[in-house]
PDB file of C-alpha atoms in Angstrom:
ATOM      1  CA  ASP A   1      10.195  23.201   4.482  1.00  0.00           C
ATOM      2  CA  SER A   2       7.831  21.011   6.525  1.00  0.00           C
ATOM      3  CA  GLY A   3       8.201  23.001   9.735  1.00  0.00           C
ATOM      4  CA  VAL A   4       9.673  20.002  11.549  1.00  0.00           C
ATOM      5  CA  THR A   5      13.273  20.472  12.626  1.00  0.00           C
ATOM      6  CA  GLN A   6      15.769  17.776  13.512  1.00  0.00           C
ATOM      7  CA  THR A   7      19.247  18.044  14.957  1.00  0.00           C
ATOM      8  CA  PRO A   8      21.919  17.120  14.300  1.00  0.00           C
ATOM      9  CA  LYS A   9      21.859  16.643  10.538  1.00  0.00           C
ATOM     10  CA  HIS A  10      24.739  14.172  10.617  1.00  0.00           C
ATOM     11  CA  LEU A  11      26.167  12.102  13.437  1.00  0.00           C
ATOM     12  CA  ILE A  12      29.216   9.858  13.309  1.00  0.00           C
ATOM     13  CA  THR A  13      30.020   7.727  16.308  1.00  0.00           C
ATOM     14  CA  ALA A  14      31.560   4.423  17.329  1.00  0.00           C
ATOM     15  CA  THR A  15      30.061   1.097  18.262  1.00  0.00           C
ATOM     16  CA  GLY A  16      28.966   0.881  21.875  1.00  0.00           C
ATOM     17  CA  GLN A  17      28.311   4.592  22.161  1.00  0.00           C
ATOM     18  CA  ARG A  18      25.080   6.441  22.973  1.00  0.00           C
ATOM     19  CA  VAL A  19      23.566   9.294  21.009  1.00  0.00           C
ATOM     20  CA  THR A  20      20.538  11.544  21.299  1.00  0.00           C
ATOM     21  CA  LEU A  21      18.558  12.790  18.320  1.00  0.00           C
ATOM     22  CA  ARG A  22      16.320  15.798  18.739  1.00  0.00           C
ATOM     23  CA  CYS A  23      13.084  16.786  17.021  1.00  0.00           C
ATOM     24  CA  SER A  24      10.928  19.885  17.210  1.00  0.00           C
ATOM     25  CA  PRO A  25       7.454  19.374  15.753  1.00  0.00           C
ATOM     26  CA  ARG A  26       5.474  21.884  13.724  1.00  0.00           C
ATOM     27  CA  SER A  27       3.834  24.577  15.779  1.00  0.00           C
ATOM     28  CA  GLY A  28       0.550  23.229  17.124  1.00  0.00           C
ATOM     29  CA  ASP A  29       1.256  19.567  16.413  1.00  0.00           C
ATOM     30  CA  LEU A  30       0.809  17.369  19.463  1.00  0.00           C
ATOM     31  CA  SER A  31       1.925  14.058  17.997  1.00  0.00           C
ATOM     32  CA  VAL A  32       5.496  13.080  17.170  1.00  0.00           C
ATOM     33  CA  TYR A  33       6.602   9.954  15.324  1.00  0.00           C
ATOM     34  CA  TRP A  34      10.066   8.468  14.905  1.00  0.00           C
ATOM     35  CA  TYR A  35      11.072   6.393  11.885  1.00  0.00           C
ATOM     36  CA  GLN A  36      14.230   4.569  10.856  1.00  0.00           C
ATOM     37  CA  GLN A  37      15.140   4.371   7.169  1.00  0.00           C
ATOM     38  CA  SER A  38      17.794   1.901   6.096  1.00  0.00           C
ATOM     39  CA  LEU A  39      18.604   0.258   2.794  1.00  0.00           C
ATOM     40  CA  ASP A  40      17.695  -3.239   3.948  1.00  0.00           C
ATOM     41  CA  GLN A  41      14.702  -2.476   6.198  1.00  0.00           C
ATOM     42  CA  GLY A  42      13.131   0.442   4.361  1.00  0.00           C
ATOM     43  CA  LEU A  43      11.122   3.043   6.262  1.00  0.00           C
ATOM     44  CA  GLN A  44      10.090   1.615   9.618  1.00  0.00           C
ATOM     45  CA  PHE A  45       7.920   3.128  12.331  1.00  0.00           C
ATOM     46  CA  LEU A  46       9.646   3.154  15.713  1.00  0.00           C
ATOM     47  CA  ILE A  47       7.469   4.978  18.205  1.00  0.00           C
ATOM     48  CA  GLN A  48       4.771   7.641  18.547  1.00  0.00           C
ATOM     49  CA  TYR A  49       4.114  10.180  21.285  1.00  0.00           C
ATOM     50  CA  TYR A  50       1.025  12.279  21.757  1.00  0.00           C
ATOM     51  CA  ASN A  51       1.130  15.280  24.072  1.00  0.00           C
ATOM     52  CA  GLY A  52       3.886  13.767  26.175  1.00  0.00           C
ATOM     53  CA  GLU A  53       2.518  10.235  26.383  1.00  0.00           C
ATOM     54  CA  GLU A  54       3.659   7.190  24.447  1.00  0.00           C
ATOM     55  CA  ARG A  55       0.875   6.294  22.018  1.00  0.00           C
ATOM     56  CA  ALA A  56       2.153   3.461  19.863  1.00  0.00           C
ATOM     57  CA  LYS A  57       5.237   1.337  19.487  1.00  0.00           C
ATOM     58  CA  GLY A  58       6.638  -0.253  16.392  1.00  0.00           C
ATOM     59  CA  ASN A  59       9.837  -2.173  15.757  1.00  0.00           C
ATOM     60  CA  ILE A  60      11.871  -0.254  18.306  1.00  0.00           C
ATOM     61  CA  LEU A  61      14.798  -2.055  19.889  1.00  0.00           C
ATOM     62  CA  GLU A  62      15.142  -2.166  23.665  1.00  0.00           C
ATOM     63  CA  ARG A  63      18.422  -0.249  23.281  1.00  0.00           C
ATOM     64  CA  PHE A  64      16.393   2.655  21.889  1.00  0.00           C
ATOM     65  CA  SER A  65      14.127   4.927  23.891  1.00  0.00           C
ATOM     66  CA  ALA A  66      12.287   8.159  23.313  1.00  0.00           C
ATOM     67  CA  GLN A  67      10.392  10.821  25.150  1.00  0.00           C
ATOM     68  CA  GLN A  68       8.331  13.898  24.446  1.00  0.00           C
ATOM     69  CA  PHE A  69       8.809  16.887  26.700  1.00  0.00           C
ATOM     70  CA  PRO A  70       6.224  19.424  27.948  1.00  0.00           C
ATOM     71  CA  ASP A  71       7.230  21.843  25.191  1.00  0.00           C
ATOM     72  CA  LEU A  72       6.406  18.982  22.769  1.00  0.00           C
ATOM     73  CA  HIS A  73       9.899  18.503  21.399  1.00  0.00           C
ATOM     74  CA  SER A  74      11.050  14.901  21.364  1.00  0.00           C
ATOM     75  CA  GLU A  75      14.314  13.056  21.750  1.00  0.00           C
ATOM     76  CA  LEU A  76      15.283   9.622  20.522  1.00  0.00           C
ATOM     77  CA  ASN A  77      18.050   7.964  22.520  1.00  0.00           C
ATOM     78  CA  LEU A  78      20.075   5.196  20.920  1.00  0.00           C
ATOM     79  CA  SER A  79      22.486   3.266  23.150  1.00  0.00           C
ATOM     80  CA  SER A  80      25.015   0.448  22.812  1.00  0.00           C
ATOM     81  CA  LEU A  81      25.187   1.320  19.149  1.00  0.00           C
ATOM     82  CA  GLU A  82      25.919  -1.354  16.574  1.00  0.00           C
ATOM     83  CA  LEU A  83      27.025  -1.072  12.963  1.00  0.00           C
ATOM     84  CA  GLY A  84      23.509  -2.051  11.883  1.00  0.00           C
ATOM     85  CA  ASP A  85      22.048   1.023  13.567  1.00  0.00           C
ATOM     86  CA  SER A  86      23.545   3.190  10.838  1.00  0.00           C
ATOM     87  CA  ALA A  87      20.537   4.715   9.103  1.00  0.00           C
ATOM     88  CA  LEU A  88      18.505   7.838   8.510  1.00  0.00           C
ATOM     89  CA  TYR A  89      16.255   8.677  11.427  1.00  0.00           C
ATOM     90  CA  PHE A  90      13.204  10.760  10.663  1.00  0.00           C
ATOM     91  CA  CYS A  91      10.865  12.563  12.965  1.00  0.00           C
ATOM     92  CA  ALA A  92       7.358  13.458  11.823  1.00  0.00           C
ATOM     93  CA  SER A  93       4.580  15.390  13.478  1.00  0.00           C
ATOM     94  CA  SER A  94       0.834  15.714  13.059  1.00  0.00           C
ATOM     95  CA  THR A  95      -2.070  17.327  14.830  1.00  0.00           C
ATOM     96  CA  LEU A  96      -3.915  13.999  15.273  1.00  0.00           C
ATOM     97  CA  LEU A  97      -7.222  15.683  15.942  1.00  0.00           C
ATOM     98  CA  ALA A  98     -10.453  13.692  15.733  1.00  0.00           C
ATOM     99  CA  GLY A  99     -11.910  14.144  12.268  1.00  0.00           C
ATOM    100  CA  GLY A 100      -8.835  15.948  11.000  1.00  0.00           C
ATOM    101  CA  ARG A 101      -6.711  14.946   8.034  1.00  0.00           C
ATOM    102  CA  ASN A 102      -3.844  14.153  10.391  1.00  0.00           C
ATOM    103  CA  GLU A 103      -1.181  14.379   7.725  1.00  0.00           C
ATOM    104  CA  GLN A 104       2.297  13.532   8.972  1.00  0.00           C
ATOM    105  CA  PHE A 105       4.936  16.144   8.195  1.00  0.00           C
ATOM    106  CA  PHE A 106       8.450  14.752   8.084  1.00  0.00           C
ATOM    107  CA  GLY A 107      11.616  16.499   9.140  1.00  0.00           C
ATOM    108  CA  PRO A 108      14.834  16.438   7.078  1.00  0.00           C
ATOM    109  CA  GLY A 109      16.256  13.528   9.069  1.00  0.00           C
ATOM    110  CA  THR A 110      19.426  12.749  10.995  1.00  0.00           C
ATOM    111  CA  ARG A 111      21.961  10.542   9.264  1.00  0.00           C
ATOM    112  CA  LEU A 112      23.631   8.305  11.832  1.00  0.00           C
ATOM    113  CA  THR A 113      26.839   6.518  10.931  1.00  0.00           C
ATOM    114  CA  VAL A 114      28.221   3.974  13.396  1.00  0.00           C
ATOM    115  CA  LEU A 115      31.857   3.047  12.770  1.00  0.00           C
TER     116      LEU A 115
ATOM    117  CA  GLY B   1       0.847  -7.442  11.584  1.00  0.00           C
ATOM    118  CA  GLU B   2       0.236  -5.471   8.426  1.00  0.00           C
ATOM    119  CA  ASN B   3       2.402  -6.223   5.408  1.00  0.00           C
ATOM    120  CA  VAL B   4       2.630  -3.858   2.432  1.00  0.00           C
ATOM    121  CA  GLU B   5       4.147  -4.900  -0.890  1.00  0.00           C
ATOM    122  CA  GLN B   6       5.037  -2.292  -3.497  1.00  0.00           C
ATOM    123  CA  HIS B   7       5.852  -2.733  -7.192  1.00  0.00           C
ATOM    124  CA  PRO B   8       7.812  -1.967  -9.213  1.00  0.00           C
ATOM    125  CA  SER B   9      10.987  -1.134  -7.304  1.00  0.00           C
ATOM    126  CA  THR B  10      12.197   1.057 -10.166  1.00  0.00           C
ATOM    127  CA  LEU B  11      10.293   2.707 -12.985  1.00  0.00           C
ATOM    128  CA  SER B  12      11.744   4.649 -15.888  1.00  0.00           C
ATOM    129  CA  VAL B  13       9.466   6.674 -18.155  1.00  0.00           C
ATOM    130  CA  GLN B  14       9.781   9.375 -20.756  1.00  0.00           C
ATOM    131  CA  GLU B  15       8.569  12.868 -19.973  1.00  0.00           C
ATOM    132  CA  GLY B  16       4.855  13.106 -20.741  1.00  0.00           C
ATOM    133  CA  ASP B  17       4.192   9.408 -20.184  1.00  0.00           C
ATOM    134  CA  SER B  18       2.055   8.047 -17.367  1.00  0.00           C
ATOM    135  CA  ALA B  19       3.450   6.145 -14.393  1.00  0.00           C
ATOM    136  CA  VAL B  20       1.616   3.637 -12.208  1.00  0.00           C
ATOM    137  CA  ILE B  21       2.825   2.238  -8.900  1.00  0.00           C
ATOM    138  CA  LYS B  22       0.914  -0.529  -7.145  1.00  0.00           C
ATOM    139  CA  CYS B  23       0.708  -1.642  -3.534  1.00  0.00           C
ATOM    140  CA  THR B  24      -1.004  -4.554  -1.869  1.00  0.00           C
ATOM    141  CA  TYR B  25      -1.736  -4.871   1.830  1.00  0.00           C
ATOM    142  CA  SER B  26      -2.698  -7.737   4.084  1.00  0.00           C
ATOM    143  CA  ASP B  27      -4.845  -6.321   6.898  1.00  0.00           C
ATOM    144  CA  SER B  28      -8.479  -5.734   5.938  1.00  0.00           C
ATOM    145  CA  ALA B  29      -8.747  -3.340   8.895  1.00  0.00           C
ATOM    146  CA  SER B  30      -6.470  -0.831   7.149  1.00  0.00           C
ATOM    147  CA  ASN B  31      -8.486   2.278   6.439  1.00  0.00           C
ATOM    148  CA  TYR B  32      -6.036   4.987   5.445  1.00  0.00           C
ATOM    149  CA  PHE B  33      -3.710   4.871   2.451  1.00  0.00           C
ATOM    150  CA  PRO B  34      -1.259   7.743   1.919  1.00  0.00           C
ATOM    151  CA  TRP B  35       1.407   8.132  -0.736  1.00  0.00           C
ATOM    152  CA  TYR B  36       4.674   9.898   0.019  1.00  0.00           C
ATOM    153  CA  LYS B  37       7.319  11.336  -2.290  1.00  0.00           C
ATOM    154  CA  GLN B  38      10.923  11.438  -1.095  1.00  0.00           C
ATOM    155  CA  GLU B  39      13.449  13.539  -2.958  1.00  0.00           C
ATOM    156  CA  LEU B  40      17.160  13.041  -2.494  1.00  0.00           C
ATOM    157  CA  GLY B  41      18.364  14.286   0.876  1.00  0.00           C
ATOM    158  CA  LYS B  42      14.881  15.121   2.127  1.00  0.00           C
ATOM    159  CA  GLY B  43      12.201  13.579   4.278  1.00  0.00           C
ATOM    160  CA  PRO B  44       9.081  12.002   2.753  1.00  0.00           C
ATOM    161  CA  GLN B  45       6.312  14.390   1.770  1.00  0.00           C
ATOM    162  CA  LEU B  46       2.638  13.460   1.534  1.00  0.00           C
ATOM    163  CA  ILE B  47       1.367  13.895  -2.028  1.00  0.00           C
ATOM    164  CA  ILE B  48      -2.073  12.289  -1.856  1.00  0.00           C
ATOM    165  CA  ASP B  49      -4.073  10.060   0.449  1.00  0.00           C
ATOM    166  CA  ILE B  50      -7.311   8.122   0.394  1.00  0.00           C
ATOM    167  CA  ARG B  51      -9.574   6.619   3.013  1.00  0.00           C
ATOM    168  CA  SER B  52     -11.299   3.269   2.783  1.00  0.00           C
ATOM    169  CA  ASN B  53     -14.739   4.772   2.153  1.00  0.00           C
ATOM    170  CA  VAL B  54     -13.546   6.266  -1.156  1.00  0.00           C
ATOM    171  CA  GLY B  55     -12.543   4.359  -4.291  1.00  0.00           C
ATOM    172  CA  GLU B  56     -10.651   7.059  -6.136  1.00  0.00           C
ATOM    173  CA  LYS B  57      -9.177  10.481  -5.503  1.00  0.00           C
ATOM    174  CA  LYS B  58      -7.548  12.877  -7.924  1.00  0.00           C
ATOM    175  CA  ASP B  59      -5.365  15.942  -7.463  1.00  0.00           C
ATOM    176  CA  GLN B  60      -4.259  17.511 -10.748  1.00  0.00           C
ATOM    177  CA  ARG B  61      -1.830  15.020 -12.365  1.00  0.00           C
ATOM    178  CA  ILE B  62      -1.915  12.597  -9.464  1.00  0.00           C
ATOM    179  CA  ALA B  63      -4.619  10.061  -8.660  1.00  0.00           C
ATOM    180  CA  VAL B  64      -4.970   7.168  -6.248  1.00  0.00           C
ATOM    181  CA  THR B  65      -7.348   4.232  -6.650  1.00  0.00           C
ATOM    182  CA  LEU B  66      -8.316   1.760  -3.954  1.00  0.00           C
ATOM    183  CA  ASN B  67      -9.751  -1.733  -4.328  1.00  0.00           C
ATOM    184  CA  LYS B  68     -10.671  -2.872  -0.837  1.00  0.00           C
ATOM    185  CA  THR B  69     -11.877  -6.283  -1.968  1.00  0.00           C
ATOM    186  CA  ALA B  70      -8.557  -7.091  -3.592  1.00  0.00           C
ATOM    187  CA  LYS B  71      -6.615  -5.151  -0.939  1.00  0.00           C
ATOM    188  CA  HIS B  72      -4.608  -3.095  -3.351  1.00  0.00           C
ATOM    189  CA  PHE B  73      -4.208   0.559  -4.161  1.00  0.00           C
ATOM    190  CA  SER B  74      -2.350   2.370  -6.885  1.00  0.00           C
ATOM    191  CA  LEU B  75      -0.751   5.740  -7.592  1.00  0.00           C
ATOM    192  CA  HIS B  76      -1.199   7.163 -11.059  1.00  0.00           C
ATOM    193  CA  ILE B  77       0.879  10.072 -12.324  1.00  0.00           C
ATOM    194  CA  THR B  78      -0.057  11.488 -15.715  1.00  0.00           C
ATOM    195  CA  GLU B  79       1.987  13.775 -17.966  1.00  0.00           C
ATOM    196  CA  THR B  80       5.135  13.039 -15.984  1.00  0.00           C
ATOM    197  CA  GLN B  81       7.801  15.716 -15.672  1.00  0.00           C
ATOM    198  CA  PRO B  82      11.492  15.434 -14.745  1.00  0.00           C
ATOM    199  CA  GLU B  83      10.709  16.958 -11.349  1.00  0.00           C
ATOM    200  CA  ASP B  84       8.518  13.946 -10.604  1.00  0.00           C
ATOM    201  CA  SER B  85      11.728  11.901 -10.357  1.00  0.00           C
ATOM    202  CA  ALA B  86      11.950  10.689  -6.750  1.00  0.00           C
ATOM    203  CA  VAL B  87      11.257   7.677  -4.566  1.00  0.00           C
ATOM    204  CA  TYR B  88       7.572   7.074  -3.912  1.00  0.00           C
ATOM    205  CA  PHE B  89       6.274   5.174  -0.888  1.00  0.00           C
ATOM    206  CA  CYS B  90       2.818   3.817  -0.247  1.00  0.00           C
ATOM    207  CA  ALA B  91       1.665   3.266   3.315  1.00  0.00           C
ATOM    208  CA  THR B  92      -1.291   1.954   5.276  1.00  0.00           C
ATOM    209  CA  ASP B  93      -2.746   2.575   8.711  1.00  0.00           C
ATOM    210  CA  ASN B  94      -4.862  -0.016  10.478  1.00  0.00           C
ATOM    211  CA  THR B  95      -4.904   1.709  13.868  1.00  0.00           C
ATOM    212  CA  GLY B  96      -6.770   4.918  13.154  1.00  0.00           C
ATOM    213  CA  PHE B  97      -4.051   7.101  14.617  1.00  0.00           C
ATOM    214  CA  GLN B  98      -1.426   7.162  11.897  1.00  0.00           C
ATOM    215  CA  LYS B  99       0.800   4.247  12.842  1.00  0.00           C
ATOM    216  CA  LEU B 100       1.937   3.866   9.242  1.00  0.00           C
ATOM    217  CA  VAL B 101       3.347   0.743   7.626  1.00  0.00           C
ATOM    218  CA  PHE B 102       5.312   1.681   4.510  1.00  0.00           C
ATOM    219  CA  GLY B 103       5.941  -0.159   1.287  1.00  0.00           C
ATOM    220  CA  THR B 104       9.493  -0.697   0.085  1.00  0.00           C
ATOM    221  CA  GLY B 105       9.475   2.269  -2.269  1.00  0.00           C
ATOM    222  CA  THR B 106       9.572   2.846  -6.028  1.00  0.00           C
ATOM    223  CA  ARG B 107      12.328   4.856  -7.625  1.00  0.00           C
ATOM    224  CA  LEU B 108      10.758   6.817 -10.477  1.00  0.00           C
ATOM    225  CA  LEU B 109      13.011   8.304 -13.130  1.00  0.00           C
ATOM    226  CA  VAL B 110      11.484  10.634 -15.689  1.00  0.00           C
ATOM    227  CA  SER B 111      13.753  11.300 -18.641  1.00  0.00           C
ATOM    228  CA  PRO B 112      13.402  14.509 -20.667  1.00  0.00           C
TER     229      PRO B 112
END
C-alpha cells in the first residue's frame, strides 16, 4: 500500500459525459501528479500540482482539467468524454523537497471505460 | 521534448537467470532515471533510481547502470524469481521536479 488513495476504482460512463476522479496523496506529500495509462499511448504524464498550484503540464487535453485543494487532495475532471479516453488514470504524490529523493508514490488507479 | 525508448517489450527467462532491460533517451539535460515495477492491477512502484552524477547503483538483486555519453541506462536483475514477473518501466526527468517521461514498458516473465 503506497498511502495514495484514488476513488472510484472503476468508472463506466457514456460518450459526451463528464466524470471526476479523486486522489488523496500520502500524508505530508505536497505534490500530486496525474498520469494516463492506455495500451496505445503507454504511461503519460498529464499534470502536476504542488501545494495547490499547477507546477507542470504534460499531454493533457483541453477537455481535461485538474485542481488541488487546500487539504492537498486533487481531482481530475474529464469532460466531453470520447471512446479513446478509456484508460487507467493514476495519481502519484511526492514530497518534492529540495535535496530530497522525491520518489513518486502511485495510487492503485481508476479504470475509466467510456461506452 | 524528451523521448524514451525501451527494449525489449517482452522478456522471458528461467528462474535464477539474469534479466536486462535497456532504455535510451534523447535529452542530454535529463538527470534522473528511475525504474518502476507494475504488477497486475496495481500502480507502478519505484524499485531503483539513479542520478546523472552516478554511473551505477545496486540494491540487492537489482542494479541500474547509466551511460550519459551514449544516453542509455539499463536495469539488471540477477537471480530472478517468479515474483519478479511484472511490467517494468524506465523513466527520465529533465526538469528537476519529477516530470517523468516513461518508456513503453517491458513485460518480464520468470518461469519456475
